[in-house]
CSV table of C-alpha atoms in Angstrom, one decimal:
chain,number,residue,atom,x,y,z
D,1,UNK,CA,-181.7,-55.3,119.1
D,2,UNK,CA,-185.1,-54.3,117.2
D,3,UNK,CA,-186.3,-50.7,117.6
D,4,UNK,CA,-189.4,-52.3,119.1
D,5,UNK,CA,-188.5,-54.4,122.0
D,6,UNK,CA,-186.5,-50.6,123.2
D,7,UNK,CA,-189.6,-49.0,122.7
D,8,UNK,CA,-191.6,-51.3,124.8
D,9,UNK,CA,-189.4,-50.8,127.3
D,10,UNK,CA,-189.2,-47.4,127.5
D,11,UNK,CA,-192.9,-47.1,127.5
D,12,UNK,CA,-192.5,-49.0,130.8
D,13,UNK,CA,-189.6,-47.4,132.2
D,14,UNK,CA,-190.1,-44.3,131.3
D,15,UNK,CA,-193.6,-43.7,133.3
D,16,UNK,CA,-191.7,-45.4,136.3
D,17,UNK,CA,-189.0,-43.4,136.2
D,18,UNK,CA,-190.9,-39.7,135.6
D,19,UNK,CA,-193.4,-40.9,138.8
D,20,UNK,CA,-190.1,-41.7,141.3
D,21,UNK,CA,-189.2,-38.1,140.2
D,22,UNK,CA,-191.9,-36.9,140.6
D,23,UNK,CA,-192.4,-38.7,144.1
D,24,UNK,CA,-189.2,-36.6,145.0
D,25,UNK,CA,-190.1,-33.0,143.4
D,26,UNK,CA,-193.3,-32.9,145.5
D,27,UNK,CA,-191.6,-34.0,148.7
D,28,UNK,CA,-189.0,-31.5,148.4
D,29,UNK,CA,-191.6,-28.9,148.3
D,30,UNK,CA,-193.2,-30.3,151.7
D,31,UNK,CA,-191.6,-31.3,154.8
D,32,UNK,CA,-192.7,-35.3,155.3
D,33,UNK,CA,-193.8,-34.5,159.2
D,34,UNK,CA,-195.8,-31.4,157.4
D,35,UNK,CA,-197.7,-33.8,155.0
D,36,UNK,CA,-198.2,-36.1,157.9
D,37,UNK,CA,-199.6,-33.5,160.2
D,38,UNK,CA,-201.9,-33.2,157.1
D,39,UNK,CA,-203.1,-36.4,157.1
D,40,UNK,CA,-203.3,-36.7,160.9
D,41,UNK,CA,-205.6,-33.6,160.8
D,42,UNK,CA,-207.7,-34.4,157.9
D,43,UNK,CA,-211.6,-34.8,158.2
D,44,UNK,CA,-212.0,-38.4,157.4
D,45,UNK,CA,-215.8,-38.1,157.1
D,46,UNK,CA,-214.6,-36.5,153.8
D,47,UNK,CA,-212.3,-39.3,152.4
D,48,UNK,CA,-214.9,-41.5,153.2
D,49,UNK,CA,-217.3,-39.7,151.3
D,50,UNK,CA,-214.6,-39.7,148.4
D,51,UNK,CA,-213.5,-43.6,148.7
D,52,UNK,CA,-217.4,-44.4,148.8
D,53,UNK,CA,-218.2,-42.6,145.6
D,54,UNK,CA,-214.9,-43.6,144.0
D,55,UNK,CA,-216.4,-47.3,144.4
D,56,UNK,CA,-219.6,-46.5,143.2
D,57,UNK,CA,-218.0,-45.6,139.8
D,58,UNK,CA,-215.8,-48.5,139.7
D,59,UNK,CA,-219.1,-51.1,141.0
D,60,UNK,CA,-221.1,-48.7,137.5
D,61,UNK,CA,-218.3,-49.2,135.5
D,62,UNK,CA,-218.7,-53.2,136.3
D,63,UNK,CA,-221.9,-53.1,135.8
D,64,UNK,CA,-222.3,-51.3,132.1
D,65,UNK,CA,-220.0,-53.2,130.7
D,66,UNK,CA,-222.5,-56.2,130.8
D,67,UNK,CA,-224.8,-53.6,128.4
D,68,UNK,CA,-221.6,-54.3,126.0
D,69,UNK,CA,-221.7,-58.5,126.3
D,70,UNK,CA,-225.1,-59.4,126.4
D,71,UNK,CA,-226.0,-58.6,122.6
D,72,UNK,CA,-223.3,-60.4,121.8
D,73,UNK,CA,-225.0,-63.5,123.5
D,74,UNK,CA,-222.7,-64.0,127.3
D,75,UNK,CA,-224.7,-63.5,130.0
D,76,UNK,CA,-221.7,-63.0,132.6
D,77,UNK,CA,-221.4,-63.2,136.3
D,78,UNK,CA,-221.7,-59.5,138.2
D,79,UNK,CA,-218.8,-60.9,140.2
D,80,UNK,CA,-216.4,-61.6,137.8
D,81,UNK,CA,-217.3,-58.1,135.9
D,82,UNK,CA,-216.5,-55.9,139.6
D,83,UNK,CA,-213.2,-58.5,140.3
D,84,UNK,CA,-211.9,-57.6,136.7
D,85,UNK,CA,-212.8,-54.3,136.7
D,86,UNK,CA,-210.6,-54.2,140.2
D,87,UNK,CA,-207.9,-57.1,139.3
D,88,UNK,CA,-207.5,-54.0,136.1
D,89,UNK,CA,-207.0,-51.2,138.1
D,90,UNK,CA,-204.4,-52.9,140.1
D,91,UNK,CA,-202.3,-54.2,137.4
D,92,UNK,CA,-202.5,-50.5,136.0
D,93,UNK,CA,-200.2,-49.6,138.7
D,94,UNK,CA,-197.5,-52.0,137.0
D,95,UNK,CA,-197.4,-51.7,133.7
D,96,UNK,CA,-199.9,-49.0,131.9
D,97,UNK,CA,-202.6,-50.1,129.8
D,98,UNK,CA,-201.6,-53.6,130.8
D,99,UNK,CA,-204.8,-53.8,133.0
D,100,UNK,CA,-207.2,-53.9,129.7
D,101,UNK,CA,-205.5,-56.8,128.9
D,102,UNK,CA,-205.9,-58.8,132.0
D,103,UNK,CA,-209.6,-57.4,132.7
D,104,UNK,CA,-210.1,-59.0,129.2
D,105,UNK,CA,-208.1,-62.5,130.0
D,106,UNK,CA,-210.5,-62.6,132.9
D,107,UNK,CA,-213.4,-63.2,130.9
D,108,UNK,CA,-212.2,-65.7,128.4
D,109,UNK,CA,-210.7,-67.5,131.6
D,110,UNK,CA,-214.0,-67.8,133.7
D,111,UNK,CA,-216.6,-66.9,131.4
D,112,UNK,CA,-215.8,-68.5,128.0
D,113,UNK,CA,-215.6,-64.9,126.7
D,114,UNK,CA,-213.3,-64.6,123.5
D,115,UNK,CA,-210.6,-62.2,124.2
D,116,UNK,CA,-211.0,-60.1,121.1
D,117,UNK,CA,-214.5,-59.7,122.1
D,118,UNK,CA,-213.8,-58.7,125.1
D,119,UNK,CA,-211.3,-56.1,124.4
D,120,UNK,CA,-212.9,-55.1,122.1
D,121,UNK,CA,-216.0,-53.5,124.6
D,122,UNK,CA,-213.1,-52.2,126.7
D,123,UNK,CA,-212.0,-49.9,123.7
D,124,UNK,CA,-215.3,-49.2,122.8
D,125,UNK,CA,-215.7,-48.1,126.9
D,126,UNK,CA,-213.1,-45.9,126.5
D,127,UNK,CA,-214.4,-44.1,123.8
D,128,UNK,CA,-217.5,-43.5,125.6
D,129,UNK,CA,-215.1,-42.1,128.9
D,130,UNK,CA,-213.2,-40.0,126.4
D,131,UNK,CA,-216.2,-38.5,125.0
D,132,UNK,CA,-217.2,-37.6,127.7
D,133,UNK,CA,-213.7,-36.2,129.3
D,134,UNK,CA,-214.3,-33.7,126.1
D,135,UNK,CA,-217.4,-32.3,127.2
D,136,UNK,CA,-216.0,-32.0,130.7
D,137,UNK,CA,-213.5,-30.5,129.1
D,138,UNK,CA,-215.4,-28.2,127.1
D,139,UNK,CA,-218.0,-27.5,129.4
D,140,UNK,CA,-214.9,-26.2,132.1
D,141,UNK,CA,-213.6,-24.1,129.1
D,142,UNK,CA,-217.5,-22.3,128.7
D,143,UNK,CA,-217.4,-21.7,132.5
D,144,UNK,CA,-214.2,-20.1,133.2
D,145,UNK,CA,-213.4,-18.7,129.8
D,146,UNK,CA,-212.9,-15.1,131.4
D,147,UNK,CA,-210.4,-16.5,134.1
D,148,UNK,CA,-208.6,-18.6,131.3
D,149,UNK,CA,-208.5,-16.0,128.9
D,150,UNK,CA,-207.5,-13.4,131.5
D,151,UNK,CA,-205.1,-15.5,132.3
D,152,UNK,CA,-203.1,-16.2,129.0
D,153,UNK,CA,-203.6,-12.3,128.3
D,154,UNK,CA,-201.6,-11.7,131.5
D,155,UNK,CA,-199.3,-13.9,130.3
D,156,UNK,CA,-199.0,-13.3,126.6
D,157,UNK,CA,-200.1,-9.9,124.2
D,158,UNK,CA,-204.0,-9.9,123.8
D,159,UNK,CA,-203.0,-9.4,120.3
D,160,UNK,CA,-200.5,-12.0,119.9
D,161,UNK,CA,-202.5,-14.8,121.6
D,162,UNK,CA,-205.5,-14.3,119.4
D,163,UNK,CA,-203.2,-13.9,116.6
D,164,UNK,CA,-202.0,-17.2,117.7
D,165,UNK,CA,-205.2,-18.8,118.3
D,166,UNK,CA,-206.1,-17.5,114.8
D,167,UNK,CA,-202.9,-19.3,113.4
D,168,UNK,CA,-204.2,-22.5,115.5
D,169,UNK,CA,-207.5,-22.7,114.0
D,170,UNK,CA,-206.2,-22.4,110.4
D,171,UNK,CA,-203.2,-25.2,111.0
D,172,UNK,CA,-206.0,-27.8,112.4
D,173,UNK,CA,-208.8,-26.8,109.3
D,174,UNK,CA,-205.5,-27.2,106.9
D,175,UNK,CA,-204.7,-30.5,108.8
D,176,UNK,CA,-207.8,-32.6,108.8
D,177,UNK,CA,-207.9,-31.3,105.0
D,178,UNK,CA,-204.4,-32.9,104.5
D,179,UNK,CA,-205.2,-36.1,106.9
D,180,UNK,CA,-208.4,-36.6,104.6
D,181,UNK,CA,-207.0,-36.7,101.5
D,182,UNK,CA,-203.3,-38.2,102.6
D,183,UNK,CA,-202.7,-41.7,102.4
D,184,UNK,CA,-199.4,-41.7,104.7
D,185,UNK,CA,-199.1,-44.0,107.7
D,186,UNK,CA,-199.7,-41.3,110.4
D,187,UNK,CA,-202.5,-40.0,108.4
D,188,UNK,CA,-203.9,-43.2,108.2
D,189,UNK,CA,-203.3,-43.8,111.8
D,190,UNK,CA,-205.5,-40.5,112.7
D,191,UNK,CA,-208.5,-41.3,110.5
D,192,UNK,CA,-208.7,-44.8,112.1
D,193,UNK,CA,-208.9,-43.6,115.7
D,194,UNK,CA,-211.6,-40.7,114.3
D,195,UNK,CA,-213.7,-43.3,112.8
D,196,UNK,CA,-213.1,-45.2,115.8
D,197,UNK,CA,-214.4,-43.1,118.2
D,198,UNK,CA,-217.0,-42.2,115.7
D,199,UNK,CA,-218.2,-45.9,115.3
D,200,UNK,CA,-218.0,-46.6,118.9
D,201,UNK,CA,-219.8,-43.9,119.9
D,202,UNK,CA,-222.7,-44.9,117.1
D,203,UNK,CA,-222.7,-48.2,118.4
D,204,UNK,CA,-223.9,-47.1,121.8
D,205,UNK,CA,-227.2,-46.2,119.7
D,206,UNK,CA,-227.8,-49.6,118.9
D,207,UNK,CA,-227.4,-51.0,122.2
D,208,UNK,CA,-230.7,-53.0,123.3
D,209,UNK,CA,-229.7,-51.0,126.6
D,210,UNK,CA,-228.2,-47.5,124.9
D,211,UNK,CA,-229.9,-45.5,127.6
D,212,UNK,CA,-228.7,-47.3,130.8
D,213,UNK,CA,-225.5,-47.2,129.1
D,214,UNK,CA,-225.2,-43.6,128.7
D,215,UNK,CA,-226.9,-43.1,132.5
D,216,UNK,CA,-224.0,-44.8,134.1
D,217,UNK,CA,-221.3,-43.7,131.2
D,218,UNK,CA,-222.7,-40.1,133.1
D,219,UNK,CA,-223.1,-41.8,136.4
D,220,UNK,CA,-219.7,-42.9,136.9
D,221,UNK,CA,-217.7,-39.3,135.8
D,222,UNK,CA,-220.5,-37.7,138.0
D,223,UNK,CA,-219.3,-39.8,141.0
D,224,UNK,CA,-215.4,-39.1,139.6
D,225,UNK,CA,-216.0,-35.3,139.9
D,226,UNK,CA,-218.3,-36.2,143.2
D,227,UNK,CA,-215.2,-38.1,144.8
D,228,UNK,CA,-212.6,-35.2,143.8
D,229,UNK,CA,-215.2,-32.2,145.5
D,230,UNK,CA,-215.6,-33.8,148.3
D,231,UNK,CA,-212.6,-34.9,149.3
D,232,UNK,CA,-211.2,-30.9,149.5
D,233,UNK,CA,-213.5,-30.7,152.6
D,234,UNK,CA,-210.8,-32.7,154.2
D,235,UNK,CA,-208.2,-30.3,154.5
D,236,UNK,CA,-209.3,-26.7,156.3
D,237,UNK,CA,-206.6,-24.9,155.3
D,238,UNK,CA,-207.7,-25.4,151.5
D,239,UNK,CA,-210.8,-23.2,152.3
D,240,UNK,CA,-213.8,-22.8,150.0
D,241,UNK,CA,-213.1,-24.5,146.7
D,242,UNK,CA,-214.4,-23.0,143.6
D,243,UNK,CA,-215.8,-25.2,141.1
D,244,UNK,CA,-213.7,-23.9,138.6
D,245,UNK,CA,-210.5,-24.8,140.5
D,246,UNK,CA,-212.4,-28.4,141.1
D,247,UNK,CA,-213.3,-29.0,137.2
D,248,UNK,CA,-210.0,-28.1,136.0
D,249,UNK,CA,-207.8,-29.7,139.0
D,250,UNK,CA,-210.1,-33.0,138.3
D,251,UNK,CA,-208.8,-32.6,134.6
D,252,UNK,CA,-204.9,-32.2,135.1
D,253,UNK,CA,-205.2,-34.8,137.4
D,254,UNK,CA,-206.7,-37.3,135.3
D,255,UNK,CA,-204.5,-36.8,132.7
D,256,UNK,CA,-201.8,-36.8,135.1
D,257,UNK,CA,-202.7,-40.7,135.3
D,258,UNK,CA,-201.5,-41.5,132.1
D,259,UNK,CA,-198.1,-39.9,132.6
D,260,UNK,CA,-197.3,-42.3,135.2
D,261,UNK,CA,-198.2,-45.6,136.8
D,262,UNK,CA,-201.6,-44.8,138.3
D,263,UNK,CA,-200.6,-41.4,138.6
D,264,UNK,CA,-197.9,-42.1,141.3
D,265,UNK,CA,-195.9,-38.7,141.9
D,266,UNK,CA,-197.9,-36.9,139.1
D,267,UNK,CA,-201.5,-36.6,140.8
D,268,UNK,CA,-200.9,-34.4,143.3
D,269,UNK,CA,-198.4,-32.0,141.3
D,270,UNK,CA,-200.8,-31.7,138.9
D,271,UNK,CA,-203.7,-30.8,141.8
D,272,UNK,CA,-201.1,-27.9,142.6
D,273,UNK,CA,-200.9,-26.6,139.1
D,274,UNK,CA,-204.4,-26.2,138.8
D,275,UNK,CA,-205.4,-25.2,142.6
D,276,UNK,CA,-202.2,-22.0,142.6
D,277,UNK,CA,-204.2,-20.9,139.6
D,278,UNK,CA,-207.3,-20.0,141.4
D,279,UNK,CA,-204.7,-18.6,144.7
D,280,UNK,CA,-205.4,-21.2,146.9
D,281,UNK,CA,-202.3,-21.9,149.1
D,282,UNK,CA,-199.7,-24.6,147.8
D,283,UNK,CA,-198.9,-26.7,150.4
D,284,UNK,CA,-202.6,-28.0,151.5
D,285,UNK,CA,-203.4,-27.9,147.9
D,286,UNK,CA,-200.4,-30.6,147.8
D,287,UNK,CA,-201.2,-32.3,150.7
D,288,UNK,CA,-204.6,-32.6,149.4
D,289,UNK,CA,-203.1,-34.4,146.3
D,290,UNK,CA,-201.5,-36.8,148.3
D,291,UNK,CA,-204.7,-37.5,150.6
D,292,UNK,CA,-206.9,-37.8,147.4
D,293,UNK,CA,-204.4,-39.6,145.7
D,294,UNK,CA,-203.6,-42.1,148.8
D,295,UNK,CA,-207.2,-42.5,149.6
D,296,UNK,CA,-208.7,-43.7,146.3
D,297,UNK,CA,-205.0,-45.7,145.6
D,298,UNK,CA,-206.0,-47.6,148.8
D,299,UNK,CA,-209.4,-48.7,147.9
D,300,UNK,CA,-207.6,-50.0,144.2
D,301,UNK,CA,-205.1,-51.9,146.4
D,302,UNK,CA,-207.5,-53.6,148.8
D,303,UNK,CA,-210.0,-54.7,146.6
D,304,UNK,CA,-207.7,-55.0,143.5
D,305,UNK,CA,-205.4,-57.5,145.4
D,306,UNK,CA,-209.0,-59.5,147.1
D,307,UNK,CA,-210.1,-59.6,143.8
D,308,UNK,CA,-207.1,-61.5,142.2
D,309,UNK,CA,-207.3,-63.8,145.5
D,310,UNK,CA,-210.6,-64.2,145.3
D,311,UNK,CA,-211.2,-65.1,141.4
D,312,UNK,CA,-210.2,-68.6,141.5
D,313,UNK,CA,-212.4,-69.6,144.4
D,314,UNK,CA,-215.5,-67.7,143.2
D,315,UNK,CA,-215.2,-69.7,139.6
D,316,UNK,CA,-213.8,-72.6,141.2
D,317,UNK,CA,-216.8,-75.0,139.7
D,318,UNK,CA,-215.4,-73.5,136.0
């Protein structure tokens, strides 16, 4: 057996596998009939609020991508953009990144869209999203640089972590150095994902509609953020919220969806990382990852699976 058909697996497997453990980690820190009483005593105004601007970004992120197909000359339904948008989401939650895919077939199915084409705005979207994650990012890392750096100085010698950081600095200026001038396969690999996101960041700039491209590329991690805040309301025992312990709990748990299927296991782990931090209490900050997590998995599930029904009949003249 080829080294590639193992590793295809294991990038299935694996995800699967890290999020059942997970699944059991976090409910071995919290009694089932505690997280239930959690639930049952959770302001659902709140999750409402949350669910409602989760599918706002979802409806936005439907909606710019026809900015990405109309120069290239397909003028496609609304409806099929939000079903695939939805169907891709869902299919997420099997295998990873195996939702781009189908959100692409989608359009080559029912609107004549050429599936490189298509794919090909998805990965430019994504550059756009990760581009923006950075400045989140970046931004958090302005705002609570005292509590961050107070934090690894507790941890670590003042003097060793900015010997370290100094260290860090001069490793990545040697590295992109080396990366330039090296012609090796993983060198070549990381210059053509920098000029990718380079290009597909450019090309937003020569969108006929750049600027309501960037508005909802804004719009729609304003409403992430927006859905995340909100949602901590529900729980009382959580308390005020700081927006620190919001920006950087919104970031470990976004990344925490790309370590397993949807996030299944990992989200609310991650929401406890980041909450304990800033000394808010661990088991509402978990139960809080499980509402959040269950809430916004819910509205994916619902109209994910609609939208797969409802496809066929909605193109049924094609």
């Amino acid at each position: 057996m080829s080294k590639r058909p193992i590793i295809q697996v294991l990038k299935i497997v694996l995800p699967i596998l890290l999020g059942v453990f997970l699944i059991w980690y976090s409910l071995s820190k919290i009694s089932i009939s505690g997280l239930l009483e959690y639930f049952k005593n959770a302001n659902y105004l709140y999750i409402f609020l949350g669910v409602i601007f989760g599918l706002l970004s979802h409806l936005s992120r439907a909606y710019r991508w026809l900015f990405m197909l109309e120069p290239m000359g397909y003028k496609v339904k609304m409806g099929n953009s939000i079903m695939a948008v939805f169907a891709a989401y869902l299919i997420n939650y099997t295998i990873p990144r195996a939702g781009e895919v189908a959100r692409a077939t989608v359009l080559t199915n029912y609107e004549g869209v050429p599936f490189q084409k298509g794919f090909g705005t998805i990965v430019a979207e994504r550059v756009a999203d990760f581009i923006v994650m950075l400045l989140i990012i970046g931004f958090t890392l302005i705002l609570q640089f005292e509590f961050i750096f107070n934090f690894f100085a507790e941890k670590f010698n003042p003097i060793k972590l900015i010997i370290a950081f100094s260290i860090l600095l001069i490793l990545g200026f040697l590295s992109i150095i080396y990366i330039k001038k090296s012609s090796s396969k993983i060198a070549i690999k990381i210059k053509n994902f920098a000029n990718g996101l380079i290009e597909g960041a450019l090309s937003v700039f020569k969108m006929k509609k750049k600027w309501a491209f960037i508005f909802h590329t804004f719009f729609i991690w304003a409403m992430y953020i927006s859905m995340f805040y909100i949602t901590t309301f529900a729980i009382k025992d959580l308390g005020s919220v700081s927006i620190g312990a919001v920006l950087i709990g919104f970031i470990l748990a976004t990344f925490s969806i790309a370590a397993t299927n949807g996030g299944i296991g990992s989200y609310p782990e991650a929401i406890v990382i980041a909450f304990t931090l800033f000394g808010l209490p661990e088991d509402p900050s978990r139960a809080f990852g499980w509402i959040m997590w269950t809430s916004q998995t819910l509205l994916i599930f619902v109209l994910g699976g609609l939208s797969l029904l409802y496809l066929p009949f909605f193109n049924r003249n094609k």
